[in-house]
Short mmCIF file of C-alpha atoms and ligand atoms in Angstrom, two decimals:
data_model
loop_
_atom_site.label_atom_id
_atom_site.label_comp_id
_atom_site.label_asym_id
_atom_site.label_seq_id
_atom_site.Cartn_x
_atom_site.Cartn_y
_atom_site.Cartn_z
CA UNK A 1 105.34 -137.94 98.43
CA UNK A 2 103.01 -139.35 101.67
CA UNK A 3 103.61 -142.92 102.70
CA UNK A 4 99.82 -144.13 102.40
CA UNK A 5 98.39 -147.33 103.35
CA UNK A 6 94.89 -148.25 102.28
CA UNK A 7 92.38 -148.71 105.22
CA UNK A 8 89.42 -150.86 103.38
CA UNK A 9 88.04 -151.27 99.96
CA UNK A 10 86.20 -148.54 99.57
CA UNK A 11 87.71 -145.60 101.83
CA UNK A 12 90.56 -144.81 104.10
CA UNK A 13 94.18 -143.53 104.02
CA UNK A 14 96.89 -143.98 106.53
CA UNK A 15 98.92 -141.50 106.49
CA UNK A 16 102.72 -142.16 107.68
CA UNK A 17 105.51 -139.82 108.36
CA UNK A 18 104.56 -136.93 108.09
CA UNK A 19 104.10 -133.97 111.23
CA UNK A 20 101.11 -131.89 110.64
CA UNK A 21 102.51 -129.44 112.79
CA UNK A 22 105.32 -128.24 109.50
CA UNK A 23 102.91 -127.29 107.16
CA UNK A 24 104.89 -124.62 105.37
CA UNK A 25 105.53 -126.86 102.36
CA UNK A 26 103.13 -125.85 99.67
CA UNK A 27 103.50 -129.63 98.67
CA UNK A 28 102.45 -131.35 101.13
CA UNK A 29 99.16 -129.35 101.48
CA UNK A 30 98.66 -130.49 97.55
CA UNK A 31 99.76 -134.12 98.68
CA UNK A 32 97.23 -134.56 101.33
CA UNK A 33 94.52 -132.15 99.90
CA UNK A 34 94.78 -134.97 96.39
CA UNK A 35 95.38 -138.05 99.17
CA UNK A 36 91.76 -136.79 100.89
CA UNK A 37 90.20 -136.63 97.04
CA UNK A 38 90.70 -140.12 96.44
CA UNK A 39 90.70 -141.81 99.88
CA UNK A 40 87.59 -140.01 101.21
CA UNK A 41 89.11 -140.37 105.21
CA UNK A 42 92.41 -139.73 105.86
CA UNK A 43 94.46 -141.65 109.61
CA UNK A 44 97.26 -139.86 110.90
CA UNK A 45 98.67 -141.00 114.12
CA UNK A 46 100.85 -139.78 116.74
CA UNK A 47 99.75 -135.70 115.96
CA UNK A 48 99.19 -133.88 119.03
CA UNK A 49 97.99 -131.14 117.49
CA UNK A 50 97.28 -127.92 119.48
CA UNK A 51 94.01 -126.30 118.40
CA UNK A 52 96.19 -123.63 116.55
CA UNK A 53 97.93 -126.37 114.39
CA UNK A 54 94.96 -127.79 114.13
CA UNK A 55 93.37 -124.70 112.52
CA UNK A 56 95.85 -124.42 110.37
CA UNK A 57 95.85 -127.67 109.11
CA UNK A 58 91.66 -127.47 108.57
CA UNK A 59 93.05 -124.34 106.62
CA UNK A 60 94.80 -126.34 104.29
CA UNK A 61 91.62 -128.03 103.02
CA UNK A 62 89.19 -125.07 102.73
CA UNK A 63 88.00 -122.09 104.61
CA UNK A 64 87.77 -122.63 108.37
CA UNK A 65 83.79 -122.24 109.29
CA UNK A 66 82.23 -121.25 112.30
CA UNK A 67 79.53 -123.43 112.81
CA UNK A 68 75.53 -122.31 113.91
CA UNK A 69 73.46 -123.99 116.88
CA UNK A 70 76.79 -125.61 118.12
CA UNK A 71 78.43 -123.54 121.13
CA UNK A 72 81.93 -123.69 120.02
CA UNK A 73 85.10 -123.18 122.62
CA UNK A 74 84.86 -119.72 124.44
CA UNK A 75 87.96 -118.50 122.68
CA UNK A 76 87.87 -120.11 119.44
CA UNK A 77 84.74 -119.93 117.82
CA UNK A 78 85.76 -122.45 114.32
CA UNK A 79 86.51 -125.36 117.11
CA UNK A 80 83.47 -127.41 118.90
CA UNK A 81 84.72 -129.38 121.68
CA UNK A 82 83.36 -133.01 121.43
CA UNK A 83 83.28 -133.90 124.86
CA UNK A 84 81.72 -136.49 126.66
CA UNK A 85 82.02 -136.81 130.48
CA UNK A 86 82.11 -139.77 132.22
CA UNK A 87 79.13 -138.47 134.45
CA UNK A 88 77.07 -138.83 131.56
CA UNK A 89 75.90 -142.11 131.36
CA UNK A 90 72.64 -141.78 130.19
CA UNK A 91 71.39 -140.32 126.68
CA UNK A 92 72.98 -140.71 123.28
CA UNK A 93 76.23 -139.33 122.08
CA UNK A 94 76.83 -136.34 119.32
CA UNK A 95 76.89 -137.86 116.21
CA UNK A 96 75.24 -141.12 117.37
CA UNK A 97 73.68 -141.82 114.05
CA UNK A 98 74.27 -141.76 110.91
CA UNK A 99 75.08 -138.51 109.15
CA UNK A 100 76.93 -135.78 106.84
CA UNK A 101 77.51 -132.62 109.62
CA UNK A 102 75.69 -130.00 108.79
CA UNK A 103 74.17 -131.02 105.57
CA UNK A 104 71.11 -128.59 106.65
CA UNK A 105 73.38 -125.86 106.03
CA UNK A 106 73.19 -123.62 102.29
CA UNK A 107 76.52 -124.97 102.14
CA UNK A 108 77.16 -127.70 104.08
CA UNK A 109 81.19 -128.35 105.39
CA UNK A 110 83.22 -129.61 103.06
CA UNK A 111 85.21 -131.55 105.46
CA UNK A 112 85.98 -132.34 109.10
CA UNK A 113 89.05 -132.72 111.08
CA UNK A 114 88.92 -134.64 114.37
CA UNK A 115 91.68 -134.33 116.96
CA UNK A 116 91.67 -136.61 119.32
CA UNK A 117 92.78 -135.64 123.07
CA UNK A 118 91.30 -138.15 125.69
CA UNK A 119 90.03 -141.42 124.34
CA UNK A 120 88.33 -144.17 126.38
CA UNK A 121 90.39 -147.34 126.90
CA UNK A 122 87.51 -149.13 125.22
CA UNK A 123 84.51 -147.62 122.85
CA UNK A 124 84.14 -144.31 121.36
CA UNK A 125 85.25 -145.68 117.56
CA UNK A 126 83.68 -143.62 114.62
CA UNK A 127 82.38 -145.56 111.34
CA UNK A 128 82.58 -143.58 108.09
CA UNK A 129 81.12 -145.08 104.79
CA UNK A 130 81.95 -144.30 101.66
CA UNK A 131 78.78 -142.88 99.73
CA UNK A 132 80.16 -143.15 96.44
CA UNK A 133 80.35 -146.77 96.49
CA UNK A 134 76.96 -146.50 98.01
CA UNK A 135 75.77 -145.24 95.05
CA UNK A 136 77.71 -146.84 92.44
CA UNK A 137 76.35 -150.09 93.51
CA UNK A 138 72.65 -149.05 94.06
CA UNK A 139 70.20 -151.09 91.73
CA UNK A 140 69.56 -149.27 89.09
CA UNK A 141 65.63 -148.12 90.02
CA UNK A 142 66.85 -146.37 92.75
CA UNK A 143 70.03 -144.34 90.83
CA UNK A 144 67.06 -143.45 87.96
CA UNK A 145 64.55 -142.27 90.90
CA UNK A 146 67.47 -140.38 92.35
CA UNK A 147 68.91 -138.88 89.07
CA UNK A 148 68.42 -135.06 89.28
CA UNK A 149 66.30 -135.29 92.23
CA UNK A 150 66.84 -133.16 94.97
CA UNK A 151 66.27 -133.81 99.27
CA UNK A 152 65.00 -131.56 101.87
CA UNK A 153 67.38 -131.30 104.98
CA UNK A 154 66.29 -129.54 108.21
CA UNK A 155 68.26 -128.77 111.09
CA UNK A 156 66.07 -128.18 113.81
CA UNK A 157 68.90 -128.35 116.45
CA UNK A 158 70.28 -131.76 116.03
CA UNK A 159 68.08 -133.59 113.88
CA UNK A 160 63.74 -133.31 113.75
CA UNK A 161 63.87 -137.18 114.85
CA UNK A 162 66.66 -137.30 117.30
CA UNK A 163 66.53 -133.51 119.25
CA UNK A 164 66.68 -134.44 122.82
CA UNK A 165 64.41 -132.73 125.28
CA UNK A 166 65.82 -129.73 126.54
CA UNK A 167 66.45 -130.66 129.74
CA UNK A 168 68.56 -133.69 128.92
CA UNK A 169 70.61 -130.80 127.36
CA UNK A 170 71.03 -128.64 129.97
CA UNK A 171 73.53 -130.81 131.83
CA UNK A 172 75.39 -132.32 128.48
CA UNK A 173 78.63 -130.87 127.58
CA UNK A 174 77.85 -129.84 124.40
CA UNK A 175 75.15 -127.04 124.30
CA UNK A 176 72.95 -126.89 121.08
CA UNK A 177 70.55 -123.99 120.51
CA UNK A 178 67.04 -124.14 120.27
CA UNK A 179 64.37 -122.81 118.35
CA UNK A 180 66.20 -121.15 116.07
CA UNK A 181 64.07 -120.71 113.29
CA UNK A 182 66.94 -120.95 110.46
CA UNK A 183 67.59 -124.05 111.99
CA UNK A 184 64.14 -125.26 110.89
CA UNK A 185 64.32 -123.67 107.52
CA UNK A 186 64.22 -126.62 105.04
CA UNK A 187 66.94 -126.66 102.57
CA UNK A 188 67.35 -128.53 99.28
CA UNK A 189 70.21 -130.62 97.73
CA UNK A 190 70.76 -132.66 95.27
CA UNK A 191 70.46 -136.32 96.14
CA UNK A 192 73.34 -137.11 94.18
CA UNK A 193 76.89 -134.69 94.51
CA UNK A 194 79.87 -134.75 92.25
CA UNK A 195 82.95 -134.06 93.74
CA UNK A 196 84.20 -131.55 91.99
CA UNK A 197 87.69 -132.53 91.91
CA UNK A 198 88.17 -136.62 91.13
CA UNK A 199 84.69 -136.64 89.20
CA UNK A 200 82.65 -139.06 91.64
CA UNK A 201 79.11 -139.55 92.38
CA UNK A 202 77.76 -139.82 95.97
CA UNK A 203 74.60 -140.03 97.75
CA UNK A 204 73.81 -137.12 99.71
CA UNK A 205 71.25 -138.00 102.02
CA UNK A 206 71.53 -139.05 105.87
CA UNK A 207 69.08 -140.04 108.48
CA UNK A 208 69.13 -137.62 110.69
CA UNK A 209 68.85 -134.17 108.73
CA UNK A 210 67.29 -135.45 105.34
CA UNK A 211 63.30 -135.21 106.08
CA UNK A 212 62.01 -135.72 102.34
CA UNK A 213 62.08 -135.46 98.76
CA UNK A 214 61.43 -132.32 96.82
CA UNK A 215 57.61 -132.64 95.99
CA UNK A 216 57.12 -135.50 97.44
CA UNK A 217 55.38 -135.85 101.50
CA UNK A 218 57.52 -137.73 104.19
CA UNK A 219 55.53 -140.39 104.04
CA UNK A 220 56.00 -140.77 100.48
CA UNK A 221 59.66 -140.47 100.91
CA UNK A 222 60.14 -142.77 103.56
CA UNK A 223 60.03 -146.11 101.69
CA UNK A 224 62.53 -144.88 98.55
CA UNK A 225 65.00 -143.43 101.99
CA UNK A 226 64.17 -146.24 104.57
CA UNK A 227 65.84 -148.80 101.34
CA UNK A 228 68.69 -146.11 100.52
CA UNK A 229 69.98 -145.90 104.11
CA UNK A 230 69.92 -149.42 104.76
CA UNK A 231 72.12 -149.84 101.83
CA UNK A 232 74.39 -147.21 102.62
CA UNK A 233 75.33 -147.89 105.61
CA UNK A 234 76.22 -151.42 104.52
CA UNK A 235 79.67 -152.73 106.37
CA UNK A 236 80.74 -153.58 103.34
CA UNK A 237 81.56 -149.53 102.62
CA UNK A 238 82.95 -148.41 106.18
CA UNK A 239 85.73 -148.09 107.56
CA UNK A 240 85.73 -148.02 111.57
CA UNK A 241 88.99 -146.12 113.23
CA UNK A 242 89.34 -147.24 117.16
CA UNK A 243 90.81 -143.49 118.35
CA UNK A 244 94.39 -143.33 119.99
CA UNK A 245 95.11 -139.64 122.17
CA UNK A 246 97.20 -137.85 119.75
CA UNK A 247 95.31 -139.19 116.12
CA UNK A 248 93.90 -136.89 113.78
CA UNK A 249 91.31 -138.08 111.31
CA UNK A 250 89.85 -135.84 108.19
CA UNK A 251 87.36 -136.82 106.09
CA UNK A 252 85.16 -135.65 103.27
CA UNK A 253 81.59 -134.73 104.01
CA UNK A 254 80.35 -134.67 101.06
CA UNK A 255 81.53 -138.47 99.66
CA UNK A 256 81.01 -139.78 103.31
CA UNK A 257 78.31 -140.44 105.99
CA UNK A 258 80.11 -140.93 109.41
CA UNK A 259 78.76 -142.76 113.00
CA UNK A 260 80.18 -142.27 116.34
CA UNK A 261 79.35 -145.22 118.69
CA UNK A 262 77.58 -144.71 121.87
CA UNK A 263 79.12 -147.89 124.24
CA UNK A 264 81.67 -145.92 126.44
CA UNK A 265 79.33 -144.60 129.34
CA UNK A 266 81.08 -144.01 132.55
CA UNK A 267 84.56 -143.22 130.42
CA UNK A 268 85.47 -139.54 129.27
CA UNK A 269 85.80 -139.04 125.56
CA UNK A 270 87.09 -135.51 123.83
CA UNK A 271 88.40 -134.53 120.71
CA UNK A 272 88.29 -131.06 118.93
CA UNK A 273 86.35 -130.85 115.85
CA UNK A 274 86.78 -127.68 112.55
CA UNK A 275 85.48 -127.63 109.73
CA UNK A 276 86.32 -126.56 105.95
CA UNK A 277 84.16 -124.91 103.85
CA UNK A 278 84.23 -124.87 99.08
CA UNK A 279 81.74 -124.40 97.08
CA UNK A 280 78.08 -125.73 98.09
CA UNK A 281 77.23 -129.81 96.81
CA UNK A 282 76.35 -129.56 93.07
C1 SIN B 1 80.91 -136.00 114.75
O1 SIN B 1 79.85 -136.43 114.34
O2 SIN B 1 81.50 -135.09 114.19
C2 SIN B 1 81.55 -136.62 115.97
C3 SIN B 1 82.15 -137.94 115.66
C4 SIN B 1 82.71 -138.60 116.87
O3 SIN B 1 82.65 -138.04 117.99
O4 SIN B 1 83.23 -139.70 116.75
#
């Protein structure tokens, strides 16, 4: 029913002909809810979605969440405006490193839907890589170590490593809350998710919010993830979209890490960001 191209090897649908906008069909919500299951990251271009359709759209994959430590928009608290001004030249960007959103969370987001609405004319691509390859081609002394292990993943507003000091907050567009101490709560997952509805196996650990294995110290941990990151995050598994006003990108959170590259200082960037929740990773 949807005109898909394939994007790389491992992940990535372009979707063709289709307007988000007409949803009513009960079979194109199947269509692009299977398409999603087996491409991991789905393209559409030309969208211009309001944030209603887009709502309604993120409703299509799972329950819209409302997201902690993230201010959201003023009058729609299951949207986060990802907004970079062109004032702010200095600091990283959000998202600027590798990672699953949210995975702190009991239940982390199932999926994300990006919308994009000002772009810069160069810069501002994201990278998404496909952790099921990732862990399909691990050696095999890293998928026994892994087998029914499970990670500890801490929020402490944006990341333990990467939190920025307060003050570089205060003028940033994107306000994050601080010392919140459910944000610091560690919270296990497996290393290793299913997805529930094609069968595959993914790594479920990222840089910035996994701190450690279960029983195990972070220094102890740090070799077996320091080796696992640099292999999942090979090129060989991404997929990097250069953003057009108007595109709308979805992906899975749970089969995916994603990346959104810092080198368009001095240029405005914004898209609108929800997020769909299902059942937690098993
Ligand atoms: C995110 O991590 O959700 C933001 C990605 C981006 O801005 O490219």
């Amino acid at each position: 029913m949807l005109e898909t191209d394939r994007l790389t090897g491992f992940l990535g649908a372009k979707i063709s002909g289709v307007d988000l906008r007409s949803l009513d069909d009960p079979e194109l919500g199947l269509a692009l809810r299977s398409t999603l299951a087996r491409n991991s990251v789905l393209v559409i271009r030309d969208q211009w979605l309001s944030i209603e359709e887009q709502k309604r759209l993120t409703e299509v994959f799972g329950a819209l969440m409302q997201l902690p430590y993230v201010a959201p928009m003023a009058e729609d608290p299951e949207v986060i405006a990802v907004l970079k001004e062109a004032h702010e030249k200095s600091g990283g960007v959000f998202g600027g490193e590798w990672h699953s959103d949210f995975s702190f969370l009991e239940n982390p987001p199932a999926g994300s839907v990006l919308n994009a609405v000002e772009i810069p004319s160069v810069g501002g691509d994201t990278v998404w890589s496909s952790q099921s390859a990732a862990f399909e081609t691990l050696p095999d002394y890293l998928k026994s170590f892994l087998e029914g292990r499970r990670a500890v993943h801490v929020g402490k507003p944006y990341g333990v490593k990467f939190a920025p000091p307060a003050k570089a907050q205060a003028n940033a567009s994107i306000k994050m809350s601080r010392g919140d101490p459910d944000a610091d709560r560690e919270i296990l997952h497996p290393a290793v998710v299913t997805d529930p509805d094609t069968g595959a196996r993914a790594l479920f650990l990222n840089p910035i919010y996994t701190t450690r294995f279960e029983d195990m110290t972070e220094e102890e941990s740090r070799p077996f993830l320091e080796q696992i990151y640099k292999h999942a995050t090979r090129p060989d598994f991404s997929f990097r979209h250069k953003w057009r006003p108007g595109d709308v990108v979805i992906w899975d959170n749970r089969m995916t890490l994603h990346y959104a590259t810092n080198d368009y200082a001095g240029s405005r960037r914004l898209l609108y960001r929800t997020t769909f929740q299902r059942s937690a990773p098993r």
